[in-house]
PDB file of C-alpha atoms in Angstrom:
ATOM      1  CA  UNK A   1    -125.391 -25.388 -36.877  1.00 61.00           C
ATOM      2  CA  UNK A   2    -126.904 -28.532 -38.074  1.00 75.00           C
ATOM      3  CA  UNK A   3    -125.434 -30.149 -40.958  1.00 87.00           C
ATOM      4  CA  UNK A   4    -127.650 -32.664 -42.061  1.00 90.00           C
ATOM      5  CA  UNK A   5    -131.379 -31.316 -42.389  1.00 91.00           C
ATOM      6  CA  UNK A   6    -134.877 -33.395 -42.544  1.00 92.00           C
ATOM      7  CA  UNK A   7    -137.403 -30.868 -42.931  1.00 89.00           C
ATOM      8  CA  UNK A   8    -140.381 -32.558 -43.255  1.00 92.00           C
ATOM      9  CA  UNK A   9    -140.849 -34.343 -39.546  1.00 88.00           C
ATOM     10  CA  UNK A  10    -143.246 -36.641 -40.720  1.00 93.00           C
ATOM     11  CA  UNK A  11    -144.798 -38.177 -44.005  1.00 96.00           C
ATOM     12  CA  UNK A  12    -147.597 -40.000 -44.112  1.00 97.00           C
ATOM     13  CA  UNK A  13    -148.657 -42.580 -47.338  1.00 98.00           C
ATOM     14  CA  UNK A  14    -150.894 -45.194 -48.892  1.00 98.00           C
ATOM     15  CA  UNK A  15    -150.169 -48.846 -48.697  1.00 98.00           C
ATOM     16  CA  UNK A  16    -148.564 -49.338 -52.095  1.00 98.00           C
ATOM     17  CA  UNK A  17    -147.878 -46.227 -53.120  1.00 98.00           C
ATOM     18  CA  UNK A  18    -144.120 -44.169 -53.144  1.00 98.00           C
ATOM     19  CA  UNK A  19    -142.511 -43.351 -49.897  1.00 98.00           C
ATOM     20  CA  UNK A  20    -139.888 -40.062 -50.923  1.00 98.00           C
ATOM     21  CA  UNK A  21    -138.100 -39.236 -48.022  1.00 98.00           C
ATOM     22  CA  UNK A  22    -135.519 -36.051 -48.185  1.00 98.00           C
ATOM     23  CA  UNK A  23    -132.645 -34.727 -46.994  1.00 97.00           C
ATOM     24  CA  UNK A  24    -130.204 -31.841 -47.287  1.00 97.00           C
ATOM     25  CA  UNK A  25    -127.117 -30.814 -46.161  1.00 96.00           C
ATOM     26  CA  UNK A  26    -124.307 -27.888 -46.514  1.00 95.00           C
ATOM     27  CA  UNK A  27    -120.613 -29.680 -45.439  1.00 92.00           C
ATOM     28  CA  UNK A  28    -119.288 -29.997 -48.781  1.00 93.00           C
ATOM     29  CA  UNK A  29    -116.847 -31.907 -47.414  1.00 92.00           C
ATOM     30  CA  UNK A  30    -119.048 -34.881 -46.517  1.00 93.00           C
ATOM     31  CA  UNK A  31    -118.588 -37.978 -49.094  1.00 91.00           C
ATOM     32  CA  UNK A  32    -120.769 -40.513 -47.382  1.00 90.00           C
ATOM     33  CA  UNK A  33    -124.530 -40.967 -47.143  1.00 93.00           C
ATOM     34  CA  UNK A  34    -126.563 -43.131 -45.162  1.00 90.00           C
ATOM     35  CA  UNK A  35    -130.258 -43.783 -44.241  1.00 94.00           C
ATOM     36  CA  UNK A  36    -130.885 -45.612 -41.031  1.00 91.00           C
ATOM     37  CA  UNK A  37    -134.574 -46.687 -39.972  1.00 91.00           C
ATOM     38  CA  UNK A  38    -135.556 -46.593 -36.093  1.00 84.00           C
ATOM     39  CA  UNK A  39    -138.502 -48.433 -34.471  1.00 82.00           C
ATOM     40  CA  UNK A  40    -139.722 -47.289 -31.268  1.00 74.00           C
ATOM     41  CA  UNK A  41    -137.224 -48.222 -28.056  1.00 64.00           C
ATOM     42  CA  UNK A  42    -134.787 -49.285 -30.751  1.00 69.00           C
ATOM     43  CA  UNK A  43    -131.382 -48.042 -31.999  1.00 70.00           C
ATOM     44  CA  UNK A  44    -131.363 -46.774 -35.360  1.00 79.00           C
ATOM     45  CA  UNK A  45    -131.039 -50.305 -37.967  1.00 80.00           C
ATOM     46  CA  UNK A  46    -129.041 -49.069 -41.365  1.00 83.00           C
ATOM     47  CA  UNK A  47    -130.875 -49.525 -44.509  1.00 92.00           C
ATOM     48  CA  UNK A  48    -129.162 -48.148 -47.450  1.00 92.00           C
ATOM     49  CA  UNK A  49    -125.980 -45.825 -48.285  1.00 90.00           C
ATOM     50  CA  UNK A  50    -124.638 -44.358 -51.179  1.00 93.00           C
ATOM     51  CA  UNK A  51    -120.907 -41.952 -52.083  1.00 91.00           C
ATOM     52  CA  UNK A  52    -120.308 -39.409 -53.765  1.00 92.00           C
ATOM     53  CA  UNK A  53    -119.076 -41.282 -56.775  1.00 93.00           C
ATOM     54  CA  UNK A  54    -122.367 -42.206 -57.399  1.00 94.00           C
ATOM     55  CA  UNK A  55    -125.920 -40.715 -57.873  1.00 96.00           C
ATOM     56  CA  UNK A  56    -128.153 -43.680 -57.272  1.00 97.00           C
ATOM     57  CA  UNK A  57    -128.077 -46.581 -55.083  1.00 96.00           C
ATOM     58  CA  UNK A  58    -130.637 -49.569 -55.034  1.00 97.00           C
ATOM     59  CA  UNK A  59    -131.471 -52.249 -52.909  1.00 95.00           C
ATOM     60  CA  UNK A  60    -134.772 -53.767 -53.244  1.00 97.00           C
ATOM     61  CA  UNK A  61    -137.422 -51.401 -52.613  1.00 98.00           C
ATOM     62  CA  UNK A  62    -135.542 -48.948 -51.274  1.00 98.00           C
ATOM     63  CA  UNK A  63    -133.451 -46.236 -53.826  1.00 98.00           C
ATOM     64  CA  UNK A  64    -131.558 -43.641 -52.604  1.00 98.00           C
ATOM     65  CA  UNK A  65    -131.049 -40.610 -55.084  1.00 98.00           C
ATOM     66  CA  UNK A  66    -127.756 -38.292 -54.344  1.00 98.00           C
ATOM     67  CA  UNK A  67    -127.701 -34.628 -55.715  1.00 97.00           C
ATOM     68  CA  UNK A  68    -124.322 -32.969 -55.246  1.00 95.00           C
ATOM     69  CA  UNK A  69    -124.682 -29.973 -56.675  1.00 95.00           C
ATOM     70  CA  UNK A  70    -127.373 -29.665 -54.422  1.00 97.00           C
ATOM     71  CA  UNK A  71    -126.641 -31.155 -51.588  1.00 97.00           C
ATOM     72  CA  UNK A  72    -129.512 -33.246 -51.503  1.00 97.00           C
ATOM     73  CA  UNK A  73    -130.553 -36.651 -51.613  1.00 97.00           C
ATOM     74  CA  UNK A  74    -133.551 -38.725 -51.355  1.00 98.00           C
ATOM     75  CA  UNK A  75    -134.731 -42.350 -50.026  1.00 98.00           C
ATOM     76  CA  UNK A  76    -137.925 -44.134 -52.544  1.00 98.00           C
ATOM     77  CA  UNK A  77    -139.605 -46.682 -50.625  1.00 98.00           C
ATOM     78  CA  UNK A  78    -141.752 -48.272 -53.276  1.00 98.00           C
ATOM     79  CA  UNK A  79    -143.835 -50.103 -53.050  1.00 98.00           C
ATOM     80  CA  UNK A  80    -144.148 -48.812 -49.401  1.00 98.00           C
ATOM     81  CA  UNK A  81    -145.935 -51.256 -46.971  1.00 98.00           C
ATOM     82  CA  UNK A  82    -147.323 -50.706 -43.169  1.00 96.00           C
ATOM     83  CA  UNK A  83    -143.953 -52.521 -41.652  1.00 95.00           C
ATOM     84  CA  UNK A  84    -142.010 -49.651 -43.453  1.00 97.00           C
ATOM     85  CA  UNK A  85    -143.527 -47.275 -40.572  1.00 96.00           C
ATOM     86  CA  UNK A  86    -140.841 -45.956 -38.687  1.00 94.00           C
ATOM     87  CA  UNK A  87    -138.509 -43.130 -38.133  1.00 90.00           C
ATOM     88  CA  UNK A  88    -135.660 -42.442 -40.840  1.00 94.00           C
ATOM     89  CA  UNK A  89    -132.701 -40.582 -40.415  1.00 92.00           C
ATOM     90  CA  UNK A  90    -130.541 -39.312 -42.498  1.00 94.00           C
ATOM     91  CA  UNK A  91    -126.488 -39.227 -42.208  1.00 90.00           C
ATOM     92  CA  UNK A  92    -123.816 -37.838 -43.571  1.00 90.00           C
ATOM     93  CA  UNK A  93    -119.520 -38.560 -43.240  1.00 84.00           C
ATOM     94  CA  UNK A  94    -116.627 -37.363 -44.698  1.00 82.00           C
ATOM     95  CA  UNK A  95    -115.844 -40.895 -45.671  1.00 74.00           C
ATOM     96  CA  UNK A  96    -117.071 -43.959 -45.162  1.00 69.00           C
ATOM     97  CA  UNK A  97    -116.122 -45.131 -40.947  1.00 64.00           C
ATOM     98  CA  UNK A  98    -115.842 -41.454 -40.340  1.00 68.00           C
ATOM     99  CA  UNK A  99    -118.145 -39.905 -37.736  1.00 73.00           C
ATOM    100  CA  UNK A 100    -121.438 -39.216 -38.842  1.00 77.00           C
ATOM    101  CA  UNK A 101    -124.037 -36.350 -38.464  1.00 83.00           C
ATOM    102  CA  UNK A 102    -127.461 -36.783 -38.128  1.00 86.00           C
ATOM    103  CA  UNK A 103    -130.382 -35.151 -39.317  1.00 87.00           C
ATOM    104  CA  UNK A 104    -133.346 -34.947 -36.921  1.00 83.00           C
ATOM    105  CA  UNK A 105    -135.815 -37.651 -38.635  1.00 88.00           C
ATOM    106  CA  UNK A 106    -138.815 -38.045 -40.760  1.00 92.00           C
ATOM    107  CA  UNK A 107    -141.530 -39.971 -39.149  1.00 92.00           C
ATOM    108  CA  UNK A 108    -143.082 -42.109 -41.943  1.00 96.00           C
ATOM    109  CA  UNK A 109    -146.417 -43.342 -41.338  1.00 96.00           C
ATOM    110  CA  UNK A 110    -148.235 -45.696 -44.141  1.00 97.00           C
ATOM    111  CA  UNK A 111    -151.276 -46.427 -44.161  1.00 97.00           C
ATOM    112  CA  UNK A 112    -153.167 -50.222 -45.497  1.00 94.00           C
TER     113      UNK A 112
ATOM    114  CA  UNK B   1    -134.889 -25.937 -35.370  1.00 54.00           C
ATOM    115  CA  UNK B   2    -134.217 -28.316 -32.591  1.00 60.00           C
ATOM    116  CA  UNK B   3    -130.310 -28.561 -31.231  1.00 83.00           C
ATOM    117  CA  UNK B   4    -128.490 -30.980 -29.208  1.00 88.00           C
ATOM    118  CA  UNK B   5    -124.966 -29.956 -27.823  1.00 91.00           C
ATOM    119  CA  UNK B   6    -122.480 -32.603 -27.043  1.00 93.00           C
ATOM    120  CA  UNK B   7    -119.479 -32.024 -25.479  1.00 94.00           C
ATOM    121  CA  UNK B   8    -116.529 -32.608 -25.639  1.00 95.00           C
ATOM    122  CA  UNK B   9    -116.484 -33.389 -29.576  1.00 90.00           C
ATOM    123  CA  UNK B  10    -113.217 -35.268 -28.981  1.00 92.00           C
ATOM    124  CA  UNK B  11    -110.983 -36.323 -26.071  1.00 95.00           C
ATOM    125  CA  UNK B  12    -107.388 -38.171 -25.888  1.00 96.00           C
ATOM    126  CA  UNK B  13    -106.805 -39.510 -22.555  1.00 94.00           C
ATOM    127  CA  UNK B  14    -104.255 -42.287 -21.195  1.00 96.00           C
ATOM    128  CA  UNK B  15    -105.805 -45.757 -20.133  1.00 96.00           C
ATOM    129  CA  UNK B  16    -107.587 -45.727 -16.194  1.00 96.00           C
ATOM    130  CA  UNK B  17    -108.966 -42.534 -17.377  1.00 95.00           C
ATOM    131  CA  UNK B  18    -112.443 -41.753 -16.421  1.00 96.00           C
ATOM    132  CA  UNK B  19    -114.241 -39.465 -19.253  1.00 97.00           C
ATOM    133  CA  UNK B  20    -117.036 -37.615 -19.083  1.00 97.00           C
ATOM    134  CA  UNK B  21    -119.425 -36.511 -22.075  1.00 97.00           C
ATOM    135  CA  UNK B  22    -122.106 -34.336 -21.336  1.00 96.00           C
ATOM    136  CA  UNK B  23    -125.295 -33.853 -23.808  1.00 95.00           C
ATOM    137  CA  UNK B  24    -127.903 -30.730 -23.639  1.00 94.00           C
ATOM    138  CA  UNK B  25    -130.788 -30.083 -24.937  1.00 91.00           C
ATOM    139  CA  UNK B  26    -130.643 -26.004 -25.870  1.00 91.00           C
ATOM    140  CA  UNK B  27    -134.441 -25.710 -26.758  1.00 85.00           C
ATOM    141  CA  UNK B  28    -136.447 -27.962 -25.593  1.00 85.00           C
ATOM    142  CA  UNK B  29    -136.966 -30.247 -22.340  1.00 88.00           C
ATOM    143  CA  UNK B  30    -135.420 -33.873 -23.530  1.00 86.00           C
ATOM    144  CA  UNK B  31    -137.692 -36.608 -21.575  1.00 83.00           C
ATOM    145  CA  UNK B  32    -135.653 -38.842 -22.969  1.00 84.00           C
ATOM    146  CA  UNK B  33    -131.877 -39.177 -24.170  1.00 88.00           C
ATOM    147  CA  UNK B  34    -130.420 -41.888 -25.800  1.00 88.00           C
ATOM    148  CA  UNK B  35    -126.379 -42.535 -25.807  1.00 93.00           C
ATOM    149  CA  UNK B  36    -125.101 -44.515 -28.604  1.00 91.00           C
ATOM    150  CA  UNK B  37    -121.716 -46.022 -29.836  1.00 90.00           C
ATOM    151  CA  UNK B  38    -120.940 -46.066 -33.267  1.00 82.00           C
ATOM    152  CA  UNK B  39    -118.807 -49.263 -34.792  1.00 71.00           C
ATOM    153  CA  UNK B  40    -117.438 -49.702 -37.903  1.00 65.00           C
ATOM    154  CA  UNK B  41    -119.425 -50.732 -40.725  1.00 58.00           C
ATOM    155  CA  UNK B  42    -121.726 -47.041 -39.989  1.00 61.00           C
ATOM    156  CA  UNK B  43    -123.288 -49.608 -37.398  1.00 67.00           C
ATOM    157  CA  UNK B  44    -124.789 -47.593 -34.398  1.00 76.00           C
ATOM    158  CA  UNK B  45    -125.774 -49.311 -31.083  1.00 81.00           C
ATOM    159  CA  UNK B  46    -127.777 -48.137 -28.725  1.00 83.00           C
ATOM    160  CA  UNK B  47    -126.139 -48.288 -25.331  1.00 91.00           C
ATOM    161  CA  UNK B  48    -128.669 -47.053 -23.075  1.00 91.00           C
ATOM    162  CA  UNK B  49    -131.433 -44.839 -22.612  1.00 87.00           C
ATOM    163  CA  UNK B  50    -131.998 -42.176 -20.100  1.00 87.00           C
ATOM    164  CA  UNK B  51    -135.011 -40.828 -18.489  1.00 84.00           C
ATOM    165  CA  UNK B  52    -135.059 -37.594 -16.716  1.00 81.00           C
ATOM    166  CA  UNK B  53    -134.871 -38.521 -12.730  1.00 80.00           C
ATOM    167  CA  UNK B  54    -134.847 -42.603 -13.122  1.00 83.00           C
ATOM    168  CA  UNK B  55    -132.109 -45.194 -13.865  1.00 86.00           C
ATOM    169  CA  UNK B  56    -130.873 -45.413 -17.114  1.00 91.00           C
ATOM    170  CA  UNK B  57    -131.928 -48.308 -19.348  1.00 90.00           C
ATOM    171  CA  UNK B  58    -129.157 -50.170 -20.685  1.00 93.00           C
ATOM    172  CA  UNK B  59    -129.089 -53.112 -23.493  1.00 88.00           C
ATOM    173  CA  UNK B  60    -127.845 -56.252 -23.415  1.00 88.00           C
ATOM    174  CA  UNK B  61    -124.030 -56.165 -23.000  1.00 90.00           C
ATOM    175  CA  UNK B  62    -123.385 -52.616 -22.194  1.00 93.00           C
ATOM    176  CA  UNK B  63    -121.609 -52.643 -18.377  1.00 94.00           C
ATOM    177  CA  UNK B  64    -123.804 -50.513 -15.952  1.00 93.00           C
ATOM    178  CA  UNK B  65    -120.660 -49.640 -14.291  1.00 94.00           C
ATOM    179  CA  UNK B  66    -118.548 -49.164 -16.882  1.00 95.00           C
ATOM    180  CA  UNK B  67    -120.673 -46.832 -18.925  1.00 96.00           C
ATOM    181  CA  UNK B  68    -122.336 -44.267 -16.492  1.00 95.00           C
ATOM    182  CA  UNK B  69    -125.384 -42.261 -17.483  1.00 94.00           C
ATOM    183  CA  UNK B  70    -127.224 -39.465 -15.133  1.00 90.00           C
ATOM    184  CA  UNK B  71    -129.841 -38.034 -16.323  1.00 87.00           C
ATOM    185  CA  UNK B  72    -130.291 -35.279 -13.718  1.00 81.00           C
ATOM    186  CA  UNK B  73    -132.283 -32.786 -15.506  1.00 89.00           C
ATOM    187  CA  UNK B  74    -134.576 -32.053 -18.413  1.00 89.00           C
ATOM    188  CA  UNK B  75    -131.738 -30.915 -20.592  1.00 92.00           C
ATOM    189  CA  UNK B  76    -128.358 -32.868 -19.233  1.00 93.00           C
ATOM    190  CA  UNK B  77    -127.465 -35.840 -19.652  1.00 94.00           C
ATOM    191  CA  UNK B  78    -123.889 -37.527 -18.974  1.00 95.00           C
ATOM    192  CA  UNK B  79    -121.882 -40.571 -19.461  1.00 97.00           C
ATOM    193  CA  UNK B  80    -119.194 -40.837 -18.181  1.00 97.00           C
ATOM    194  CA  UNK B  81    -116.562 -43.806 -19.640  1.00 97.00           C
ATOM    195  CA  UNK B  82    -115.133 -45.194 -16.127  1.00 96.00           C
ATOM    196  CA  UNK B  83    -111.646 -46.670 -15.885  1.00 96.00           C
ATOM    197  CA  UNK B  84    -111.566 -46.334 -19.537  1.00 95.00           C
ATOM    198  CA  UNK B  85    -109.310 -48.609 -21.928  1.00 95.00           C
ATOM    199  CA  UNK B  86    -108.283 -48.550 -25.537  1.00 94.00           C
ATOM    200  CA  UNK B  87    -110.966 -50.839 -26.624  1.00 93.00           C
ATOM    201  CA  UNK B  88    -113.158 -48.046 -25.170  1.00 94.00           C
ATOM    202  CA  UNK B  89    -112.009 -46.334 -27.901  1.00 93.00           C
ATOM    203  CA  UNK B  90    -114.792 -44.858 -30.062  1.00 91.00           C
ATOM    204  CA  UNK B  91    -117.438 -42.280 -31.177  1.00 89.00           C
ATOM    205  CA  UNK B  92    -120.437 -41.730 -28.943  1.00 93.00           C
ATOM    206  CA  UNK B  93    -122.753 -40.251 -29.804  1.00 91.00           C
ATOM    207  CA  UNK B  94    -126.019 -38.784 -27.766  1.00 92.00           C
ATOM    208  CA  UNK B  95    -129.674 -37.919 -28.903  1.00 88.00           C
ATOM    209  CA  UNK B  96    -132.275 -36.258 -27.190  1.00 85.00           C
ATOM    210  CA  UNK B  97    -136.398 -36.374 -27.595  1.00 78.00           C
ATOM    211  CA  UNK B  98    -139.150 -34.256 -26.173  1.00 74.00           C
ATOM    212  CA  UNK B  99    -141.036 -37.672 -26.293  1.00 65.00           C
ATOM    213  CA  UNK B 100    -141.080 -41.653 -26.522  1.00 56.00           C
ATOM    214  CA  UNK B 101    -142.087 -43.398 -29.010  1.00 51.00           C
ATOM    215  CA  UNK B 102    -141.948 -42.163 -32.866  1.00 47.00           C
ATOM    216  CA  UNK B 103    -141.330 -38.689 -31.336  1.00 56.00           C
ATOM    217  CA  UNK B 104    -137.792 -37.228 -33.293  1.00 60.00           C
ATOM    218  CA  UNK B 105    -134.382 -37.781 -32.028  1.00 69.00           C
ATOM    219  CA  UNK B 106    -132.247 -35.044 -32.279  1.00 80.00           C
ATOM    220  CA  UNK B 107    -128.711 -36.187 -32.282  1.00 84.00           C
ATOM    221  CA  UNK B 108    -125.588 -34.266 -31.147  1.00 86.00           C
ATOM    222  CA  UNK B 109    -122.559 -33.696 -33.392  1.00 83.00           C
ATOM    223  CA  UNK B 110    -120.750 -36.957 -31.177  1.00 88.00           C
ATOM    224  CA  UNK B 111    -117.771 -37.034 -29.147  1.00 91.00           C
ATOM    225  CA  UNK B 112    -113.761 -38.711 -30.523  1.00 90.00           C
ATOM    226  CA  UNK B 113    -112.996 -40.698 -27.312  1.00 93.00           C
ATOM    227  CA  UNK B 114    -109.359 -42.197 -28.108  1.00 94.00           C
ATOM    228  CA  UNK B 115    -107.824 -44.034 -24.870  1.00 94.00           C
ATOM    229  CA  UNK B 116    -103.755 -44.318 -25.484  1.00 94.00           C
TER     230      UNK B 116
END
């Protein structure tokens, strides 16, 4: 049973515009969130976490948004430029250093 | 949706050990599988990528010997931890794709290798 879910296998945007990349997952139990960013015959390069203390996390142009209640969060790439086009995953721990699930990746595309 | 099995999820063995993790694909035919090691700091590195019926492609660092990886089918893959020691010590973890490229990875659920 997967875990950590990306349902949207690709995204595709303007040069400029908002980059919203989502992810959902059902272990309650995990504490620790993390987007990582993969370029072809690469490993996957971590960009941005956040806990579960908080619901927002920034770091330049890149915000990641964390519903509990929902089990959701979000990564904003803004303003999103043709060198953001990659593949993002999603991950998910129990605590941070813990082992991590994945979710299967959102292929963003964007466009000049 | 897509599902990657790894196996097994976690493994306690003494040191000279050789371990052996195995990842499937369970519904579709994985080209290409990628075995990673994850350090601390959420830091994953890629140890070597697999293609179905050729050597293994390892990075910079990673011992050939050390680390094995066969590739012997569309949906196996193994690598097996040879003469492992307790700096071995760590979680793997696998991912497959139908593709190369931008295609998606699906990851398995890792494997707990702790060498006493």
């Amino acid at each position: 049973d997967q875990q950590v879910k990306q349902n949207s296998p690709s995204l595709s945007v303007q040069e400029g515009r908002i980059s919203i990349l989502n992810c959902d997952y059902t272990n309650s139990m995990f504490d620790y969130f993390l987007w990582y960013k993969k370029y072809p015959a690469e490993g996957p390069t971590f960009l941005i976490s956040i806990s579960s203390i908080k619901d927002k996390n920034e770091d330049g142009r890149f915000t990641v948004f964390l519903n509990k209640s929902a089990k959701h969060l979000s990564l904003h790439i803004v303003p999103s430029q043709p060198g953001d086009s990659a593949v993002y995953f999603c991950a998910a721990s129990a605590r941070y250093g813990d082992d991590m699930r994945f979710g299967a990746g959102t292929r963003l595309t964007v466009k000049p | 949706g897509a599902v990657v099995s790894q196996h097994p999820s976690w493994v306690i063995c003494k040191s000279g050990t050789s371990v052996k993790i195995e990842c499937r694909s369970l519904d579709f035919q994985a080209t290409t599988m990628f075995w990673y090691r994850q350090f601390p700091k959420q830091s994953l590195m890629l140890m070597a990528t697999s293609n179905e019926g050729s050597k293994a492609t390892y990075e910079q660092g990673v011992e050939k010997d050390k680390f094995l990886i066969n590739h012997a089918s569309l949906t196996l893959s193994t690598l097996t931890v040879t003469s492992a020691h307790p700096e071995d010590s760590s979680f793997y973890i696998c991912s497959a794709s139908p593709g190369t490229g931008m295609q998606p990875q699906h990851f398995g659920d890792g494997t707990r290798l702790s060498i006493l």
